[in-house]
Amino acid sequence: MCGIVGVRRFDGVPVDPSLIRKMTENVKHRGPDSEGFWIDKSVGFGHRRLSIIDPEGSAQPLVKDDGVISFNGEIFNYRELRHDLIKTGIPFFSNGDTEVLLSLFLQEGPESLRKLDGQFSCAIYDQRERKLWLFRDHLGILPLYYYWDEKVFIFASEIKALLPALPSCPDIDEKSVRDYLAHRSVPCPYTLFKGIRKFPPGHYLCLTGDGKLSTHQYWRIPSSSPLNEIEESEAVDLVFNQLEKAVKSRLVADVPVGAYLSGGVDSSLIVALMSRITNGYPIETYSAGFNDPRFDELPYAQQVSRLFHTKHHEVIVQPHDFHEMWHTLTWHRDAPVSEPADIAVFKLACKARENVKVLLSGEGSDELFAGYTKYKYARLAEIADFIPHALRQPLFKNIERVLPPQLRKVRSMVRSMAAQKGADRSRSWFSPFTDYERKVLFPGEEHLGHRTIWNNSEGDAVQRMLYLDCHTWLVDNLLERGDRMSMAASIEMRPPFLDSQLVELAFRMPSKFKVRKGCTKWIIKYIARTILPKEIVYRNKVGFSVPLDVWFRGKLRDFTNDLLFSENSFVAGAMNKKYLRELVESHEKGRRDESIRIWTILSLEVWHRVFYADG
């Protein structure tokens, strides 16, 4: 993958080459192999390249037939597309996917995006028509941000690359701060920086020579399940074949490819398919441990590694890693480090960079095939609608208060029952702070956050919950985490489960193949059990969980109090300080496990110091 930046001016001032260089410098970690620039009066592109396909050729920005492209990502079916273009008489001077993408787009326009199998964010400037085009992949695997004030349009792979082009660091978007506290991320198209926007997945943008801007959606997740009558065996075959095809296509590279291996079913299945496709060629695999038996999955990862004869590597995450890396990784994230596992992903990527440039991951499986506990209770949660919200909220709030600290998942379910609407109920499973709690944090405020509206899909409660999670939790949190933490170490992450055809297939299938008799992700586990040991397939889900509860009562205790309650603390000044103290004390004394909420607040404080106070 790469880092892209660009400027399009409409005020008669030519683009400053030194500005493009400064912007590009801020994404050099995304492309340590080479850099390139293209400037023509009012338009300028900058590029940092991580060479994956055609390493010796395909330098960017690439110019051909009055078109200029700066492209981040990979087009996995570029060879087939190239073959078809050659048959129409189009010549090629390189062997990579960049030239194919530019030639295809110049010939067919935005309709060509429907042909792409890949992960990408891209800018193309058509010199003949003086049009700037931006587009982003179907699911939003790769990032793209922009700023537009009608005098200048700027874009970049990461927010920090936009900042040199602005007079000063933008003000904090207070509504986005409230969104972050509700979701651990900020929903598209907003960011924590006022005026800077995320470009939405599955969309393209056209900016004409006279400054007219329009955006269009070229792909969307199916909103219904037309395959309701499909037989079980056919469903299993369809998913298995498409997943295997997705894994095979994501092995397309001219550099070594490895895999994250947590020891869970998703990453283990990916490794199994990689081994099958490569005929047992030794795969480099990478796992993280935390020196805590509750969360340590290393023995399971080792078991899978032995089974498929991988070259296995491990890293251990310690409390001191948070002290040493938090500020740096916040800078890479452009936002609060919303997941404690970010640090584990980064350490794994650093380890992997010693041997490979590309890592496959199991990201997306849970949001497609219902892997979280909450999907088991999706139908049950709808019963809550029969109780008036005025009665339901205090009832479930009181129930949650008396639940013991160790029942975290039960607490999450009870919290979700108190939500007013179905979408809020689904999001509240991952929400650090409910609407009520945010009103306590910000007393006197009536409206909290941006009023982002998501249209629920058709179908049952599980289908609607999955649809919402793919549009929020997956793209705005997990994929941002995966991209930033891997690219901080100059590693490309590829999630085969997010192959667009596999996504379409998953959403066309009925929920009975996803949740069955209390078993989540049923169809994936059914497939996996033919390849993997049962103790890998059917054990309880752990994921990249970090023992924060213990660390916040021990080695991170002083660090937490120093940051949150110092005289220059942003969060203590902006929020209800008394409530924050009660939160921390309740956790320290073991009355409740408040580790996720403390982490959320603490990460916001670190973010503010990195981008505002420390600078």
PDB file of N, CA, C and O in Angstrom, residues 276-316:
ATOM      1  N   ARG A 276      -3.221 -24.547   1.901  1.00  0.00           N
ATOM      2  CA  ARG A 276      -3.824 -25.397   0.865  1.00  0.00           C
ATOM      3  C   ARG A 276      -3.532 -24.840  -0.533  1.00  0.00           C
ATOM      4  O   ARG A 276      -3.171 -25.588  -1.450  1.00  0.00           O
ATOM      5  N   ILE A 277      -3.658 -23.534  -0.691  1.00  0.00           N
ATOM      6  CA  ILE A 277      -3.473 -22.903  -2.000  1.00  0.00           C
ATOM      7  C   ILE A 277      -2.010 -22.952  -2.437  1.00  0.00           C
ATOM      8  O   ILE A 277      -1.700 -23.130  -3.619  1.00  0.00           O
ATOM      9  N   THR A 278      -1.095 -22.797  -1.472  1.00  0.00           N
ATOM     10  CA  THR A 278       0.338 -22.773  -1.796  1.00  0.00           C
ATOM     11  C   THR A 278       0.978 -24.162  -1.717  1.00  0.00           C
ATOM     12  O   THR A 278       2.204 -24.285  -1.756  1.00  0.00           O
ATOM     13  N   ASN A 279       0.113 -25.197  -1.588  1.00  0.00           N
ATOM     14  CA  ASN A 279       0.602 -26.578  -1.537  1.00  0.00           C
ATOM     15  C   ASN A 279       1.597 -26.813  -0.404  1.00  0.00           C
ATOM     16  O   ASN A 279       2.630 -27.477  -0.568  1.00  0.00           O
ATOM     17  N   GLY A 280       1.282 -26.221   0.751  1.00  0.00           N
ATOM     18  CA  GLY A 280       2.105 -26.468   1.929  1.00  0.00           C
ATOM     19  C   GLY A 280       3.377 -25.657   2.014  1.00  0.00           C
ATOM     20  O   GLY A 280       4.206 -25.897   2.900  1.00  0.00           O
ATOM     21  N   TYR A 281       3.555 -24.666   1.139  1.00  0.00           N
ATOM     22  CA  TYR A 281       4.748 -23.809   1.216  1.00  0.00           C
ATOM     23  C   TYR A 281       4.744 -23.092   2.567  1.00  0.00           C
ATOM     24  O   TYR A 281       3.722 -22.535   2.967  1.00  0.00           O
ATOM     25  N   PRO A 282       5.852 -23.101   3.318  1.00  0.00           N
ATOM     26  CA  PRO A 282       5.861 -22.533   4.671  1.00  0.00           C
ATOM     27  C   PRO A 282       5.427 -21.068   4.697  1.00  0.00           C
ATOM     28  O   PRO A 282       6.007 -20.229   4.003  1.00  0.00           O
ATOM     29  N   ILE A 283       4.426 -20.775   5.500  1.00  0.00           N
ATOM     30  CA  ILE A 283       3.882 -19.425   5.619  1.00  0.00           C
ATOM     31  C   ILE A 283       4.420 -18.775   6.884  1.00  0.00           C
ATOM     32  O   ILE A 283       4.530 -19.426   7.928  1.00  0.00           O
ATOM     33  N   GLU A 284       4.755 -17.499   6.811  1.00  0.00           N
ATOM     34  CA  GLU A 284       5.169 -16.744   7.992  1.00  0.00           C
ATOM     35  C   GLU A 284       3.902 -16.319   8.741  1.00  0.00           C
ATOM     36  O   GLU A 284       3.032 -15.645   8.179  1.00  0.00           O
ATOM     37  N   THR A 285       3.779 -16.723  10.020  1.00  0.00           N
ATOM     38  CA  THR A 285       2.611 -16.361  10.822  1.00  0.00           C
ATOM     39  C   THR A 285       3.049 -15.633  12.092  1.00  0.00           C
ATOM     40  O   THR A 285       4.158 -15.853  12.605  1.00  0.00           O
ATOM     41  N   TYR A 286       2.123 -14.793  12.628  1.00  0.00           N
ATOM     42  CA  TYR A 286       2.479 -13.882  13.717  1.00  0.00           C
ATOM     43  C   TYR A 286       1.362 -13.823  14.751  1.00  0.00           C
ATOM     44  O   TYR A 286       0.187 -13.639  14.410  1.00  0.00           O
ATOM     45  N   SER A 287       1.744 -13.978  16.029  1.00  0.00           N
ATOM     46  CA  SER A 287       0.778 -13.992  17.132  1.00  0.00           C
ATOM     47  C   SER A 287       1.261 -13.096  18.264  1.00  0.00           C
ATOM     48  O   SER A 287       2.464 -12.906  18.446  1.00  0.00           O
ATOM     49  N   ALA A 288       0.299 -12.610  19.057  1.00  0.00           N
ATOM     50  CA  ALA A 288       0.603 -11.762  20.212  1.00  0.00           C
ATOM     51  C   ALA A 288       0.088 -12.402  21.489  1.00  0.00           C
ATOM     52  O   ALA A 288      -0.976 -13.028  21.508  1.00  0.00           O
ATOM     53  N   GLY A 289       0.846 -12.237  22.565  1.00  0.00           N
ATOM     54  CA  GLY A 289       0.425 -12.703  23.882  1.00  0.00           C
ATOM     55  C   GLY A 289       0.492 -11.584  24.900  1.00  0.00           C
ATOM     56  O   GLY A 289       1.117 -10.542  24.661  1.00  0.00           O
ATOM     57  N   PHE A 290      -0.141 -11.784  26.079  1.00  0.00           N
ATOM     58  CA  PHE A 290      -0.249 -10.718  27.073  1.00  0.00           C
ATOM     59  C   PHE A 290       0.147 -11.184  28.479  1.00  0.00           C
ATOM     60  O   PHE A 290      -0.084 -10.471  29.453  1.00  0.00           O
ATOM     61  N   ASN A 291       0.738 -12.363  28.602  1.00  0.00           N
ATOM     62  CA  ASN A 291       1.120 -12.899  29.914  1.00  0.00           C
ATOM     63  C   ASN A 291      -0.053 -12.936  30.881  1.00  0.00           C
ATOM     64  O   ASN A 291       0.086 -12.653  32.079  1.00  0.00           O
ATOM     65  N   ASP A 292      -1.229 -13.239  30.368  1.00  0.00           N
ATOM     66  CA  ASP A 292      -2.429 -13.358  31.189  1.00  0.00           C
ATOM     67  C   ASP A 292      -3.225 -14.547  30.645  1.00  0.00           C
ATOM     68  O   ASP A 292      -3.664 -14.509  29.484  1.00  0.00           O
ATOM     69  N   PRO A 293      -3.429 -15.601  31.443  1.00  0.00           N
ATOM     70  CA  PRO A 293      -4.090 -16.810  30.929  1.00  0.00           C
ATOM     71  C   PRO A 293      -5.518 -16.566  30.454  1.00  0.00           C
ATOM     72  O   PRO A 293      -6.031 -17.351  29.644  1.00  0.00           O
ATOM     73  N   ARG A 294      -6.166 -15.482  30.909  1.00  0.00           N
ATOM     74  CA  ARG A 294      -7.529 -15.192  30.461  1.00  0.00           C
ATOM     75  C   ARG A 294      -7.567 -14.798  28.994  1.00  0.00           C
ATOM     76  O   ARG A 294      -8.567 -15.017  28.305  1.00  0.00           O
ATOM     77  N   PHE A 295      -6.491 -14.192  28.513  1.00  0.00           N
ATOM     78  CA  PHE A 295      -6.490 -13.644  27.156  1.00  0.00           C
ATOM     79  C   PHE A 295      -5.415 -14.237  26.261  1.00  0.00           C
ATOM     80  O   PHE A 295      -5.327 -13.887  25.090  1.00  0.00           O
ATOM     81  N   ASP A 296      -4.585 -15.079  26.808  1.00  0.00           N
ATOM     82  CA  ASP A 296      -3.449 -15.573  26.047  1.00  0.00           C
ATOM     83  C   ASP A 296      -3.874 -16.706  25.123  1.00  0.00           C
ATOM     84  O   ASP A 296      -4.219 -17.803  25.568  1.00  0.00           O
ATOM     85  N   GLU A 297      -3.829 -16.454  23.816  1.00  0.00           N
ATOM     86  CA  GLU A 297      -4.216 -17.452  22.815  1.00  0.00           C
ATOM     87  C   GLU A 297      -3.009 -18.102  22.148  1.00  0.00           C
ATOM     88  O   GLU A 297      -3.158 -18.842  21.177  1.00  0.00           O
ATOM     89  N   LEU A 298      -1.828 -17.814  22.647  1.00  0.00           N
ATOM     90  CA  LEU A 298      -0.621 -18.331  22.000  1.00  0.00           C
ATOM     91  C   LEU A 298      -0.614 -19.852  21.863  1.00  0.00           C
ATOM     92  O   LEU A 298      -0.200 -20.368  20.814  1.00  0.00           O
ATOM     93  N   PRO A 299      -1.059 -20.626  22.866  1.00  0.00           N
ATOM     94  CA  PRO A 299      -1.051 -22.089  22.678  1.00  0.00           C
ATOM     95  C   PRO A 299      -1.900 -22.543  21.496  1.00  0.00           C
ATOM     96  O   PRO A 299      -1.534 -23.503  20.796  1.00  0.00           O
ATOM     97  N   TYR A 300      -3.039 -21.872  21.262  1.00  0.00           N
ATOM     98  CA  TYR A 300      -3.892 -22.247  20.135  1.00  0.00           C
ATOM     99  C   TYR A 300      -3.230 -21.874  18.805  1.00  0.00           C
ATOM    100  O   TYR A 300      -3.292 -22.633  17.827  1.00  0.00           O
ATOM    101  N   ALA A 301      -2.603 -20.697  18.770  1.00  0.00           N
ATOM    102  CA  ALA A 301      -1.899 -20.296  17.553  1.00  0.00           C
ATOM    103  C   ALA A 301      -0.747 -21.254  17.262  1.00  0.00           C
ATOM    104  O   ALA A 301      -0.495 -21.616  16.103  1.00  0.00           O
ATOM    105  N   GLN A 302      -0.050 -21.667  18.305  1.00  0.00           N
ATOM    106  CA  GLN A 302       1.052 -22.618  18.123  1.00  0.00           C
ATOM    107  C   GLN A 302       0.539 -23.941  17.579  1.00  0.00           C
ATOM    108  O   GLN A 302       1.195 -24.587  16.734  1.00  0.00           O
ATOM    109  N   GLN A 303      -0.633 -24.369  18.042  1.00  0.00           N
ATOM    110  CA  GLN A 303      -1.222 -25.620  17.563  1.00  0.00           C
ATOM    111  C   GLN A 303      -1.521 -25.540  16.067  1.00  0.00           C
ATOM    112  O   GLN A 303      -1.225 -26.470  15.301  1.00  0.00           O
ATOM    113  N   VAL A 304      -2.099 -24.417  15.635  1.00  0.00           N
ATOM    114  CA  VAL A 304      -2.397 -24.233  14.210  1.00  0.00           C
ATOM    115  C   VAL A 304      -1.102 -24.152  13.404  1.00  0.00           C
ATOM    116  O   VAL A 304      -0.998 -24.715  12.309  1.00  0.00           O
ATOM    117  N   SER A 305      -0.123 -23.462  13.944  1.00  0.00           N
ATOM    118  CA  SER A 305       1.165 -23.353  13.254  1.00  0.00           C
ATOM    119  C   SER A 305       1.791 -24.727  13.030  1.00  0.00           C
ATOM    120  O   SER A 305       2.293 -25.028  11.941  1.00  0.00           O
ATOM    121  N   ARG A 306       1.753 -25.573  14.058  1.00  0.00           N
ATOM    122  CA  ARG A 306       2.321 -26.931  13.905  1.00  0.00           C
ATOM    123  C   ARG A 306       1.549 -27.736  12.865  1.00  0.00           C
ATOM    124  O   ARG A 306       2.146 -28.485  12.082  1.00  0.00           O
ATOM    125  N   LEU A 307       0.228 -27.551  12.875  1.00  0.00           N
ATOM    126  CA  LEU A 307      -0.613 -28.317  11.952  1.00  0.00           C
ATOM    127  C   LEU A 307      -0.281 -28.002  10.498  1.00  0.00           C
ATOM    128  O   LEU A 307      -0.262 -28.906   9.641  1.00  0.00           O
ATOM    129  N   PHE A 308       0.021 -26.719  10.216  1.00  0.00           N
ATOM    130  CA  PHE A 308       0.262 -26.321   8.822  1.00  0.00           C
ATOM    131  C   PHE A 308       1.725 -25.953   8.569  1.00  0.00           C
ATOM    132  O   PHE A 308       2.040 -25.378   7.519  1.00  0.00           O
ATOM    133  N   HIS A 309       2.600 -26.294   9.519  1.00  0.00           N
ATOM    134  CA  HIS A 309       4.049 -26.157   9.343  1.00  0.00           C
ATOM    135  C   HIS A 309       4.449 -24.725   8.960  1.00  0.00           C
ATOM    136  O   HIS A 309       5.260 -24.510   8.055  1.00  0.00           O
ATOM    137  N   THR A 310       3.860 -23.752   9.656  1.00  0.00           N
ATOM    138  CA  THR A 310       4.212 -22.364   9.360  1.00  0.00           C
ATOM    139  C   THR A 310       5.492 -21.970  10.088  1.00  0.00           C
ATOM    140  O   THR A 310       5.902 -22.610  11.059  1.00  0.00           O
ATOM    141  N   LYS A 311       6.106 -20.907   9.622  1.00  0.00           N
ATOM    142  CA  LYS A 311       7.240 -20.288  10.329  1.00  0.00           C
ATOM    143  C   LYS A 311       6.638 -19.271  11.291  1.00  0.00           C
ATOM    144  O   LYS A 311       6.260 -18.171  10.895  1.00  0.00           O
ATOM    145  N   HIS A 312       6.543 -19.654  12.548  1.00  0.00           N
ATOM    146  CA  HIS A 312       5.739 -18.888  13.501  1.00  0.00           C
ATOM    147  C   HIS A 312       6.588 -17.931  14.337  1.00  0.00           C
ATOM    148  O   HIS A 312       7.697 -18.267  14.761  1.00  0.00           O
ATOM    149  N   HIS A 313       6.011 -16.733  14.566  1.00  0.00           N
ATOM    150  CA  HIS A 313       6.680 -15.692  15.335  1.00  0.00           C
ATOM    151  C   HIS A 313       5.709 -15.142  16.379  1.00  0.00           C
ATOM    152  O   HIS A 313       4.508 -15.021  16.111  1.00  0.00           O
ATOM    153  N   GLU A 314       6.221 -14.773  17.553  1.00  0.00           N
ATOM    154  CA  GLU A 314       5.365 -14.275  18.631  1.00  0.00           C
ATOM    155  C   GLU A 314       5.936 -12.992  19.225  1.00  0.00           C
ATOM    156  O   GLU A 314       7.156 -12.794  19.260  1.00  0.00           O
ATOM    157  N   VAL A 315       5.033 -12.134  19.695  1.00  0.00           N
ATOM    158  CA  VAL A 315       5.425 -10.949  20.459  1.00  0.00           C
ATOM    159  C   VAL A 315       4.601 -10.933  21.742  1.00  0.00           C
ATOM    160  O   VAL A 315       3.480 -11.455  21.787  1.00  0.00           O
ATOM    161  N   ILE A 316       5.151 -10.359  22.790  1.00  0.00           N
ATOM    162  CA  ILE A 316       4.450 -10.218  24.065  1.00  0.00           C
ATOM    163  C   ILE A 316       4.211  -8.732  24.326  1.00  0.00           C
ATOM    164  O   ILE A 316       5.145  -7.921  24.236  1.00  0.00           O
TER     165      ILE A 316
END
